């Protein structure tokens, strides 16, 4: 993260969104010291200090209403937002209190989907085994243009992204990018078939 801050100004970072692997006292100490706020998902059985006792976060949130923010203080003030679903609690911790903690973390779904599409599903970036940074920059520019194109087609197919069935814990069945990629693939294949071509 210190290497990232050498490239990006802190004032340009709204929140750091992270999954359950990015947790720990040292990390949660370092973030506020560097004026960075975060939204990190945690396991319900993670232990926290509350009123001089160590308890599971699920116990702390047990009596909370949906989306209610609960706070406790140990070495660093931590804020908890718990959203109850049919599969249990989605629990997010933050270094700053906000009513939008759950919604902020929900953006991780789109980010993770995009990275997955770039790495393997659709673009197969990781199979290029490319290490030259200049070439990587140019390739990422091309992939970004392609991804935006697919997203626009996906939006056109679905008309409104809000129509996608979303869940706080699970991603939609297909992302807008995958929908756009599928539509373009069918259009190109049909065009090739009409012109007697086997590739495009």
PDB file of N, CA and C in Angstrom, residues 4 12 28 34 46 67 79 82 93 101 129 132 145 161 169 184 193:
ATOM      1  N   UNK A   4       1.699   2.013  -3.460  1.00  0.00           N
ATOM      2  CA  UNK A   4       0.565   2.626  -4.162  1.00  0.00           C
ATOM      3  C   UNK A   4       0.497   4.115  -3.861  1.00  0.00           C
ATOM      4  N   UNK A  12      -7.107  11.489  -3.254  1.00  0.00           N
ATOM      5  CA  UNK A  12      -7.849  10.918  -4.381  1.00  0.00           C
ATOM      6  C   UNK A  12      -8.491   9.578  -4.032  1.00  0.00           C
ATOM      7  N   UNK A  28      -5.253  -2.111  10.650  1.00  0.00           N
ATOM      8  CA  UNK A  28      -6.273  -1.152  11.059  1.00  0.00           C
ATOM      9  C   UNK A  28      -5.676   0.011  11.842  1.00  0.00           C
ATOM     10  N   UNK A  34      -2.532   7.046   8.348  1.00  0.00           N
ATOM     11  CA  UNK A  34      -2.245   7.595   7.023  1.00  0.00           C
ATOM     12  C   UNK A  34      -3.473   8.245   6.391  1.00  0.00           C
ATOM     13  N   UNK A  46     -14.936 -13.748  13.921  1.00  0.00           N
ATOM     14  CA  UNK A  46     -13.759 -12.987  14.340  1.00  0.00           C
ATOM     15  C   UNK A  46     -13.969 -12.448  15.746  1.00  0.00           C
ATOM     16  N   UNK A  67     -28.811  -3.221   9.034  1.00  0.00           N
ATOM     17  CA  UNK A  67     -28.059  -2.026   8.634  1.00  0.00           C
ATOM     18  C   UNK A  67     -27.719  -1.084   9.787  1.00  0.00           C
ATOM     19  N   UNK A  79     -15.795   0.615  13.535  1.00  0.00           N
ATOM     20  CA  UNK A  79     -17.234   0.682  13.332  1.00  0.00           C
ATOM     21  C   UNK A  79     -17.681  -0.559  12.570  1.00  0.00           C
ATOM     22  N   UNK A  82     -23.743  -4.392  10.032  1.00  0.00           N
ATOM     23  CA  UNK A  82     -24.185  -5.765   9.786  1.00  0.00           C
ATOM     24  C   UNK A  82     -25.473  -5.740   8.975  1.00  0.00           C
ATOM     25  N   UNK A  93     -16.391  -3.882   8.562  1.00  0.00           N
ATOM     26  CA  UNK A  93     -15.795  -2.978   9.539  1.00  0.00           C
ATOM     27  C   UNK A  93     -15.176  -1.799   8.807  1.00  0.00           C
ATOM     28  N   UNK A 101     -21.827   2.096   4.725  1.00  0.00           N
ATOM     29  CA  UNK A 101     -20.745   1.108   4.775  1.00  0.00           C
ATOM     30  C   UNK A 101     -21.055  -0.133   3.952  1.00  0.00           C
ATOM     31  N   UNK A 129       1.450 -14.071 -20.128  1.00  0.00           N
ATOM     32  CA  UNK A 129       2.757 -14.177 -19.457  1.00  0.00           C
ATOM     33  C   UNK A 129       3.645 -12.979 -19.802  1.00  0.00           C
ATOM     34  N   UNK A 132       6.968  -7.237 -19.803  1.00  0.00           N
ATOM     35  CA  UNK A 132       7.436  -5.922 -20.222  1.00  0.00           C
ATOM     36  C   UNK A 132       6.393  -4.869 -19.847  1.00  0.00           C
ATOM     37  N   UNK A 145     -10.488  -0.303 -23.375  1.00  0.00           N
ATOM     38  CA  UNK A 145     -11.412   0.094 -24.445  1.00  0.00           C
ATOM     39  C   UNK A 145     -12.407  -1.030 -24.729  1.00  0.00           C
ATOM     40  N   UNK A 161     -28.903  -1.157 -15.451  1.00  0.00           N
ATOM     41  CA  UNK A 161     -28.127  -2.085 -14.615  1.00  0.00           C
ATOM     42  C   UNK A 161     -28.894  -2.493 -13.373  1.00  0.00           C
ATOM     43  N   UNK A 169     -24.647 -10.738  -0.774  1.00  0.00           N
ATOM     44  CA  UNK A 169     -23.578 -11.716  -0.577  1.00  0.00           C
ATOM     45  C   UNK A 169     -23.120 -12.363  -1.873  1.00  0.00           C
ATOM     46  N   UNK A 184     -22.002  -9.443 -28.510  1.00  0.00           N
ATOM     47  CA  UNK A 184     -21.075  -9.140 -29.603  1.00  0.00           C
ATOM     48  C   UNK A 184     -20.560 -10.408 -30.271  1.00  0.00           C
ATOM     49  N   UNK A 193     -21.031 -16.215 -40.517  1.00  0.00           N
ATOM     50  CA  UNK A 193     -21.782 -17.317 -41.123  1.00  0.00           C
ATOM     51  C   UNK A 193     -22.476 -16.868 -42.407  1.00  0.00           C
TER      52      UNK A 193
END
